[in-house]
Short mmCIF file of C-alpha atoms and ligand atoms in Angstrom, two decimals:
data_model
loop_
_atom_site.label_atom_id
_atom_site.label_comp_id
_atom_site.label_asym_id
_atom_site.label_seq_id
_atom_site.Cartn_x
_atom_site.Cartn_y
_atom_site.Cartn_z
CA UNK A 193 -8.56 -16.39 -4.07
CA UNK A 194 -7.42 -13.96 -6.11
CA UNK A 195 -3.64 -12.78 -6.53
CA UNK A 196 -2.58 -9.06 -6.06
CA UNK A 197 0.65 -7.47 -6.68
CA UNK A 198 1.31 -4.38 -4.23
CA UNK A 199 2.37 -1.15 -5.50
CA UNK A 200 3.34 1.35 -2.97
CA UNK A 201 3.93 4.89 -3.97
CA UNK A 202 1.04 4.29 -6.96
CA UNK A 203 0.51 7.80 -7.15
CA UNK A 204 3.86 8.45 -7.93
CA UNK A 205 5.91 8.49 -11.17
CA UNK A 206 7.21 5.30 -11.45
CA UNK A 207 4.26 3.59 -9.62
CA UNK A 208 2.17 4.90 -11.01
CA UNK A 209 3.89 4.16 -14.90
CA UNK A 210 4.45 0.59 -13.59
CA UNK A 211 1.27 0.02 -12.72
CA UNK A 212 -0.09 1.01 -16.05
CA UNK A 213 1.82 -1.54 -17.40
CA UNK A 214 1.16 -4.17 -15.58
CA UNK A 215 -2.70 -3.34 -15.21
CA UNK A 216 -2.94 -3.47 -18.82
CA UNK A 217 -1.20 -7.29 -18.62
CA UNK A 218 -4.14 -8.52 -16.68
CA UNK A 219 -2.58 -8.19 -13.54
CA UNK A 220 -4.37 -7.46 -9.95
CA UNK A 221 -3.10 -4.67 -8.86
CA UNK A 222 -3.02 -2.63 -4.76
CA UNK A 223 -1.82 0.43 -5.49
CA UNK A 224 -0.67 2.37 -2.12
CA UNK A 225 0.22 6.25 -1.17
CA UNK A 226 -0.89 9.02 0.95
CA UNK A 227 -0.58 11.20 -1.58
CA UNK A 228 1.87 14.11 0.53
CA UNK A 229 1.83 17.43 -1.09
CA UNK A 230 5.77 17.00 -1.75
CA UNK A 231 4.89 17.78 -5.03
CA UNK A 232 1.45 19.45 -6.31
CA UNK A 233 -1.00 16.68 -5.64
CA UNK A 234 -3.49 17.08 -8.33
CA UNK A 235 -0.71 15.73 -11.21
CA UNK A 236 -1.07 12.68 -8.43
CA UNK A 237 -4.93 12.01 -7.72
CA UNK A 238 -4.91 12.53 -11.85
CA UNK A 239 -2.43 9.69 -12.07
CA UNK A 240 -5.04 7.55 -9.27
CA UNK A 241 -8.12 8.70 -11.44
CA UNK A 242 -6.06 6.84 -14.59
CA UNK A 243 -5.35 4.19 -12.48
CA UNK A 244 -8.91 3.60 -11.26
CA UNK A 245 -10.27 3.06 -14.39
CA UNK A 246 -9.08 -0.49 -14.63
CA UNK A 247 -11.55 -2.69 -12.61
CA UNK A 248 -8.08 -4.86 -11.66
CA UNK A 249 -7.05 -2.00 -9.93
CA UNK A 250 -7.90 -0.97 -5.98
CA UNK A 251 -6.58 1.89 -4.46
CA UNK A 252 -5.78 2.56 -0.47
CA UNK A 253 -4.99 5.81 1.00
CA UNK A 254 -2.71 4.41 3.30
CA UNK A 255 0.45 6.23 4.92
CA UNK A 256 3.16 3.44 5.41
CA UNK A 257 4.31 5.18 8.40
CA UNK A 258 1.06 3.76 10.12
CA UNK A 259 1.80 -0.26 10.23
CA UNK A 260 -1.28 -1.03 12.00
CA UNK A 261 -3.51 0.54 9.34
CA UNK A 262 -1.40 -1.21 6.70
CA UNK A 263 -2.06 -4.59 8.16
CA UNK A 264 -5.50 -4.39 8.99
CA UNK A 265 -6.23 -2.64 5.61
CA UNK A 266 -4.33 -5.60 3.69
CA UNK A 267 -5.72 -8.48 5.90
CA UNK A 268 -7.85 -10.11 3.23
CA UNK A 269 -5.40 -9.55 0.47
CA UNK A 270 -3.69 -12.43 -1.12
CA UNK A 271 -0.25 -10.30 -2.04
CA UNK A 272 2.22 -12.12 -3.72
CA UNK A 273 4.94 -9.40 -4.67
CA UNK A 274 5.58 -6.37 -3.96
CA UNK A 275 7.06 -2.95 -6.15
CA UNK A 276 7.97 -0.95 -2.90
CA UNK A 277 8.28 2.90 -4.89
CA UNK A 278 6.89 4.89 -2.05
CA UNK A 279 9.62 7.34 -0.68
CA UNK A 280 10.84 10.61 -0.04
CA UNK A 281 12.05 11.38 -3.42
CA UNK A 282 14.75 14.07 -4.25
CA UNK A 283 18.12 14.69 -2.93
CA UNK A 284 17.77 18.73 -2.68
CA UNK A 285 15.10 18.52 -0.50
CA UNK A 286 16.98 16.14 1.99
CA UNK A 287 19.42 19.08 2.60
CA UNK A 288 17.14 20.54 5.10
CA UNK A 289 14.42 18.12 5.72
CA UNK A 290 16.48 15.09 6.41
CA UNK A 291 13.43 14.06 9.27
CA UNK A 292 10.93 13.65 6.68
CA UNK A 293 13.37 10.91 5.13
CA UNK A 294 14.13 8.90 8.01
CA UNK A 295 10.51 8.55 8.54
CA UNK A 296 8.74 8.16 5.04
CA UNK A 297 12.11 5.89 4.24
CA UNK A 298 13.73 4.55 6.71
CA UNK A 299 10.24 3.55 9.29
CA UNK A 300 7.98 3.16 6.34
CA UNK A 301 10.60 0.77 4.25
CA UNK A 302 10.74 -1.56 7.61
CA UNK A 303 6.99 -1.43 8.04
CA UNK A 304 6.84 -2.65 4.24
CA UNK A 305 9.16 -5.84 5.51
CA UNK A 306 7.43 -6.38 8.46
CA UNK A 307 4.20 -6.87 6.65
CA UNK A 308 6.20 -9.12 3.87
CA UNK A 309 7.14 -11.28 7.17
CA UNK A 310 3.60 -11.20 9.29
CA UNK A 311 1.88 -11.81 6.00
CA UNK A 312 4.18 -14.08 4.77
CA UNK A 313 5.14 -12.24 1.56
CA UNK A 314 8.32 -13.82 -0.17
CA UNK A 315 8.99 -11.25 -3.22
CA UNK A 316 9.98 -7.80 -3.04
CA UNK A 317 10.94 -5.22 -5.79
CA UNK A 318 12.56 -2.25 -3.83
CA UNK A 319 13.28 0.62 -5.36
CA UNK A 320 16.93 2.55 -4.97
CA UNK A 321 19.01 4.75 -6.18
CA UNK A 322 22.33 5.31 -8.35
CA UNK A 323 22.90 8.44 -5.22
CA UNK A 324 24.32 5.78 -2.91
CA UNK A 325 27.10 5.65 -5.03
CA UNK A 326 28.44 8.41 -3.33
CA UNK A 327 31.16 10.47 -5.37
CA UNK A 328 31.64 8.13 -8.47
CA UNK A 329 35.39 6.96 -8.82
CA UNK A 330 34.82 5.03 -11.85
CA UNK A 331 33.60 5.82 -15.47
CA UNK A 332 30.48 3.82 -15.20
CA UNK A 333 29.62 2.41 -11.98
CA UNK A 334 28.88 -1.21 -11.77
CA UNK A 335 26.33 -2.58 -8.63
CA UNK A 336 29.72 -3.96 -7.10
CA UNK A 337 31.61 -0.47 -6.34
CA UNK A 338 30.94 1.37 -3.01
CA UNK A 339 28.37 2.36 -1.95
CA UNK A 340 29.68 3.28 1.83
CA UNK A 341 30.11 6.86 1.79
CA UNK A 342 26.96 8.23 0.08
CA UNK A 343 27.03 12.09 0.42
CA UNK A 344 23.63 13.35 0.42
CA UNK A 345 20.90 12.19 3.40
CA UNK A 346 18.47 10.81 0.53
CA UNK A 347 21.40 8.30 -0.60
CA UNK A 348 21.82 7.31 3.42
CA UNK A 349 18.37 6.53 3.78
CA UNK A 350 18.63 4.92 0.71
CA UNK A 351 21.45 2.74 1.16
CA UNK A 352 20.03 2.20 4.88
CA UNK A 353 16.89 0.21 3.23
CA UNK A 354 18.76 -1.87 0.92
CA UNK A 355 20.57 -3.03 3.90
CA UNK A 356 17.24 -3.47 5.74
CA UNK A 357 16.18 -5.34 2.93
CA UNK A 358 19.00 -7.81 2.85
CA UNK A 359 18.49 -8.75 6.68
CA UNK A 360 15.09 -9.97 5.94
CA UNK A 361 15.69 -11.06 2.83
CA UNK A 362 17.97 -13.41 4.71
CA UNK A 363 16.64 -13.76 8.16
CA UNK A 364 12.98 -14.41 6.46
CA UNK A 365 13.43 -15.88 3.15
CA UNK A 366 12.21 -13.12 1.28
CA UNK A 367 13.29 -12.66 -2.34
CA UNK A 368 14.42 -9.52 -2.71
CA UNK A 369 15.29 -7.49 -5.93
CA UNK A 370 17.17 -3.85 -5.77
CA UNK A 371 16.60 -1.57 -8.28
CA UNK A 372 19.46 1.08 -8.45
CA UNK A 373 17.56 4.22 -10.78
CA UNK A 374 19.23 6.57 -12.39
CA UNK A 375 17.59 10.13 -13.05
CA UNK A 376 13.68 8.81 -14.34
CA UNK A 377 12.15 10.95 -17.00
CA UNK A 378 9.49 10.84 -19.10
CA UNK A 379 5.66 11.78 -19.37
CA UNK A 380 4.00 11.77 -16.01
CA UNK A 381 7.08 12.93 -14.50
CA UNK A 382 8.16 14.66 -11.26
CA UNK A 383 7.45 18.43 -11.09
CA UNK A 384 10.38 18.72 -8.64
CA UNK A 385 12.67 17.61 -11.28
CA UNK A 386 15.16 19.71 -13.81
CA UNK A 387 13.15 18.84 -17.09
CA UNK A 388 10.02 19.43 -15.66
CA UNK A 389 10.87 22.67 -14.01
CA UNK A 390 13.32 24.13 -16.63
CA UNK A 391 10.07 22.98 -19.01
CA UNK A 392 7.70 25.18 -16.84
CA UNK A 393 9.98 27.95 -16.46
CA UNK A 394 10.77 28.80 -20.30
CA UNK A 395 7.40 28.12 -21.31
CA UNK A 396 6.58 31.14 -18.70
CA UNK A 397 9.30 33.24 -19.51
CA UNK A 398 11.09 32.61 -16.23
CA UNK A 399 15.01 32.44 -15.77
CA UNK A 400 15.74 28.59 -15.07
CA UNK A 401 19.04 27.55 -12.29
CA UNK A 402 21.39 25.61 -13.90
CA UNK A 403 24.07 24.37 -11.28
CA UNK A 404 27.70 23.43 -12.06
CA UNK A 405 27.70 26.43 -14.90
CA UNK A 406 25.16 23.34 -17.15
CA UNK A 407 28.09 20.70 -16.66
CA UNK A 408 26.62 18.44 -15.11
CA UNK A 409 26.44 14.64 -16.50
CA UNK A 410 23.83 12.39 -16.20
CA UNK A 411 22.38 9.42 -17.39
CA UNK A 412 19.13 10.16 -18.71
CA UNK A 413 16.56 6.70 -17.94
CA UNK A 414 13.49 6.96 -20.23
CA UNK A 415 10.52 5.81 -18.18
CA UNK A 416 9.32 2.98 -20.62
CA UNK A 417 12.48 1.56 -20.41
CA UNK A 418 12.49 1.44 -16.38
CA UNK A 419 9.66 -0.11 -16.56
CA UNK A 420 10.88 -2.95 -18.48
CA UNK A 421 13.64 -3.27 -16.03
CA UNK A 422 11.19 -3.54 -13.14
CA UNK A 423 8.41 -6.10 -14.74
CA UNK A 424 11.95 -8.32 -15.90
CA UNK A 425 13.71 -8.02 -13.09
CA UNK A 426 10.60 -8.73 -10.89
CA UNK A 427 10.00 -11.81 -13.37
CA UNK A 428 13.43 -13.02 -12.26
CA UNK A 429 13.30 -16.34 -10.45
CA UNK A 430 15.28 -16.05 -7.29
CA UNK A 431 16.28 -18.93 -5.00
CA UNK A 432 17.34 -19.48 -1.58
CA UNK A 433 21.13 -19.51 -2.30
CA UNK A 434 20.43 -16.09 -4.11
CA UNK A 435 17.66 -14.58 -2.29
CA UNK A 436 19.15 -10.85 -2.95
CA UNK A 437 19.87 -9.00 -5.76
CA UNK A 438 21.19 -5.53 -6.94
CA UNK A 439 20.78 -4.31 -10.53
CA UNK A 440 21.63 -0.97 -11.73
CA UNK A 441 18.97 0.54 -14.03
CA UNK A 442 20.65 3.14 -16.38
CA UNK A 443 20.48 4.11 -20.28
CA UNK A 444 24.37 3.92 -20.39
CA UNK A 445 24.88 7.31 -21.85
CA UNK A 446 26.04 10.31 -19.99
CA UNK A 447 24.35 13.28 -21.28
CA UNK A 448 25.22 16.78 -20.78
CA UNK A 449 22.48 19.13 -18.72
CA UNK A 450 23.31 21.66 -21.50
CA UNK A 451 22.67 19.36 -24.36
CA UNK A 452 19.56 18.50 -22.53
CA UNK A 453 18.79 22.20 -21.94
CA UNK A 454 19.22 22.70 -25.60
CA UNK A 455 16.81 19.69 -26.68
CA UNK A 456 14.08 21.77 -24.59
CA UNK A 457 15.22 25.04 -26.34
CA UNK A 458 14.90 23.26 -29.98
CA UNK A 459 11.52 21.16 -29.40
CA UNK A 460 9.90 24.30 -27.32
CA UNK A 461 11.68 26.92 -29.97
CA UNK A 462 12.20 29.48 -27.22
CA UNK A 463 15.31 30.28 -25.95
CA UNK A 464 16.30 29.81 -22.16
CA UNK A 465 17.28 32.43 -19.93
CA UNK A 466 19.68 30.61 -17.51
CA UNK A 467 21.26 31.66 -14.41
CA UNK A 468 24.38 29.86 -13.94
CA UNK A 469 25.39 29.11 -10.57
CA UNK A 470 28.26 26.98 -8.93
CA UNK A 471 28.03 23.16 -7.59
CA UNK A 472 25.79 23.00 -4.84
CA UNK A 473 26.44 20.95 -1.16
CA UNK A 474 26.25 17.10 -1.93
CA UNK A 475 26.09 17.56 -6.26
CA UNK A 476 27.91 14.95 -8.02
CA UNK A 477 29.25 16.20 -11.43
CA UNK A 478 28.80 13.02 -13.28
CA UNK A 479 27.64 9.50 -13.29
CA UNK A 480 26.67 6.46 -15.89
CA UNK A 481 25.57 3.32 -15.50
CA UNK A 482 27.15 0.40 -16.09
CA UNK A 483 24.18 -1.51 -17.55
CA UNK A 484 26.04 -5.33 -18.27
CA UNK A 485 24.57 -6.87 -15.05
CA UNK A 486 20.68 -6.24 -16.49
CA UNK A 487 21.24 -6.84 -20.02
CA UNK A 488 21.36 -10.23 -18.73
CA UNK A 489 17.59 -10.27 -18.10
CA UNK A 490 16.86 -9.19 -21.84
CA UNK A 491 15.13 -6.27 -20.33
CA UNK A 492 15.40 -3.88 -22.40
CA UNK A 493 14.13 -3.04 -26.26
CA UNK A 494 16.43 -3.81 -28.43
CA UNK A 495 16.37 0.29 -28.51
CA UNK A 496 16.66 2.12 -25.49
CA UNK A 497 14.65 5.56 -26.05
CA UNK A 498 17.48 7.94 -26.80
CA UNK A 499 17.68 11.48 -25.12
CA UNK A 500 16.40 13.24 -27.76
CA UNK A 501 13.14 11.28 -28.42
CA UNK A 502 12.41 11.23 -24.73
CA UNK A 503 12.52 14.40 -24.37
CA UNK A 504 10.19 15.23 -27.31
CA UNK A 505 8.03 13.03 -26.01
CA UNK A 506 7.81 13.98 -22.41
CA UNK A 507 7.02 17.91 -24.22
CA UNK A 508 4.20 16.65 -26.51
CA UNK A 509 2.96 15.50 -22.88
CA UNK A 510 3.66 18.27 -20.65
CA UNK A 511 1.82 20.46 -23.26
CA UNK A 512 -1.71 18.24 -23.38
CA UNK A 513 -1.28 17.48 -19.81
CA UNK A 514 -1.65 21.49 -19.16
CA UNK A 515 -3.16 22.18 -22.41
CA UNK A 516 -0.99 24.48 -23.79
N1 NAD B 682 12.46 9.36 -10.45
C1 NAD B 682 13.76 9.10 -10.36
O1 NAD B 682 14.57 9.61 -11.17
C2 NAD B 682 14.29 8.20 -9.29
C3 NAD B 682 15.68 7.94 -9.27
C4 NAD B 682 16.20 7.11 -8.29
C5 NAD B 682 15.35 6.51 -7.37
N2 NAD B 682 14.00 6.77 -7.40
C6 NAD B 682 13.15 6.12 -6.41
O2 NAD B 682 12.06 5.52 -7.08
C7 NAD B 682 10.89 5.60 -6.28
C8 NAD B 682 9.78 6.29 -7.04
O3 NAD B 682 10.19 7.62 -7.37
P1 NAD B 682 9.23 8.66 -8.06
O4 NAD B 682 10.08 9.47 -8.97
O5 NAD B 682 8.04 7.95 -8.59
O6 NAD B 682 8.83 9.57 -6.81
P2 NAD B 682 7.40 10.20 -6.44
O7 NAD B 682 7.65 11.19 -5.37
O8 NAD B 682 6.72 10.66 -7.70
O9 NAD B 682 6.59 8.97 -5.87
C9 NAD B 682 6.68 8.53 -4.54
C10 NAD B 682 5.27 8.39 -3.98
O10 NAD B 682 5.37 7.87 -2.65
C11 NAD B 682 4.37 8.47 -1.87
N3 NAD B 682 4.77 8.40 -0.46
C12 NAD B 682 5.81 9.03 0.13
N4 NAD B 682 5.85 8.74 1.45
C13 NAD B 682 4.82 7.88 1.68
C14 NAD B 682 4.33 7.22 2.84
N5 NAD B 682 4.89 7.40 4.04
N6 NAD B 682 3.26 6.41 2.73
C15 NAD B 682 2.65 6.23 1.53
N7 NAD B 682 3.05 6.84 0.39
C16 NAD B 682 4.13 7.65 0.47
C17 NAD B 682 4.28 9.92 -2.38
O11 NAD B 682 3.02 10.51 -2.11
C18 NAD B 682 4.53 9.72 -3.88
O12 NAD B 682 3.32 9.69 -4.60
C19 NAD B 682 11.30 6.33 -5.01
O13 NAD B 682 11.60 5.35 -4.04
C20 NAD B 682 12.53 7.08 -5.42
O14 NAD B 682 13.36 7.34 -4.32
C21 NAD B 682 13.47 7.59 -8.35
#
């Protein structure tokens, strides 16, 4: 019978960029999503269309929310892991539609470990986020500092599912790995996020929002490189003394969102206009990873894609992708 890794949110940015990968290692992949219109869906069924032109790969339009189509749709499926990516992405958002993340987060994440215990499914990849930090009290934040006072809803739900995770990961034996991401950005990337937008705005003409007057930190994760994380991390052999396991998935450099802004302005040659404006409800000014914890796995290239190659590189995309 043949083996099948499950990749829920497949449509997605990182599922979908994971799945590449691992499609083009020989692997059988189920790639999940309902494809929401969160986003502008066509950047998604073109991701699925990519997808679908591996024979190893099957798609399901399947809504996670809905357990007993999941089941019956996976009953003949031999699944041995699975990436769980499928979420309601994007802290902004979850300032006024915090219902949409308790359901396609919170219900949908403990369908996902119900089917890992019906189906008996003992490795799971589950993808978090560096927001559950909360306010950062520390330069870099290692996976031991708290995470008990996240500040936006997105981080709650998050933080909500890694605990979720760790009951059944010890109630049920299932090997569970948590992968803490911090800000994902490459080709193929989210429309609803700053380099993407601010792209699509100067290329139009259009006055971009910069919040926090551009001071803003973050550390900027190349997409390639997450994707290492994931396939090493997922590789990792966990037992049943360690059945749980938190890494933090980072570059390790805190970049300034004017620097960035100014990468854009040099690689697009077109100045921004930008309208400053103050922090907004739930921001965090700064945060870096502390990246020691991973290293361990050898999981990344010896060189990490620096800021201002990725971001050349996710232009030279955005500008075929919409051929500009
Ligand atoms: N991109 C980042 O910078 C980043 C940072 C931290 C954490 N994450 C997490 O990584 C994961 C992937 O993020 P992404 O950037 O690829 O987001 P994305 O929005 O591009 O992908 C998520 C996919 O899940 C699908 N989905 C949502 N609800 C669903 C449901 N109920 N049933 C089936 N499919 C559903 C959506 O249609 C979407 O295609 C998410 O869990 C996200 O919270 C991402």
């Amino acid at each position: 019978m043949k083996i099948y890794n499950l990749v829920t949110g497949a449509a997605g940015f990182v599922g979908f960029s994971l799945c590449l990968v691992l499609l083009k290692n020989g692997q059988n992949i189920i790639g999940i999503d309902n494809i929401n219109s969160y986003y502008d869906v066509s950047i998604k069924k073109k991701r699925i269309s990519i997808l679908k032109k591996y024979p190893n790969f099957k798609f399901l339009k399947i809504d996670l929310r809905n357990f007993k189509k999941l089941k019956y749709n996976l009953r003949l499926y031999n699944i041995k892991k699975i990436f769980h990516f499928a979420a309601q992405a994007g802290v902004r958002h979850s300032i006024n539609h915090p219902e949409e993340y308790v359901s396609n987060n919170l219900v949908a994440t403990h369908n996902l470990l119900e089917l890992c215990r019906k189906k008996k499914i003992n490795r799971l990849i589950f993808a978090s986020s560096s927001s559950v930090y909360g306010k950062p009290t520390k330069k870099k934040i290692k996976e031991i500092h708290d995470t008990n006072k996240p500040l936006q809803f997105y981080a709650a739900t998050k933080k909500s599912c890694e605990l979720m995770a760790h009951s059944y990961s010890s109630m049920y034996k299932i090997k569970t790995t948590v992968l803490r991401f911090f800000t994902l950005y490459g080709p193929w990337g989210r429309p609803d996020m700053a380099l993407f937008k601010f792209t699509k705005s100067i290329l139009e003409n259009k006055k971009i929002e910069v919040y926090n007057y551009g001071n803003h930190q973050r550390d900027f994760t190349y997409i390639d490189d997450a994707v290492m994380a994931i396939i090493k991390a997922s590789n990792e052999k966990l037992t049943n003394k360690v059945s749980y396991k938190i890494y933090n998935v980072g570059n390790g450099k805190s970049v300034k969102l004017k620097y960035y802004i100014n990468l854009l302005e040099k690689k697009l040659k077109i100045k921004a206009k930008i309208k400053y404006l103050p922090m907004q409800k739930g921001d965090v000014k700064g945060i870096l990873s502390e990246n020691k914890k991973i290293k361990k796995l050898k999981t990344f290239q010896k060189n990490k894609v620096d800021v201002e190659t990725g971001v050349n590189r996710f232009i030279d995309w955005y500008k075929k992708y919409h051929k500009i």
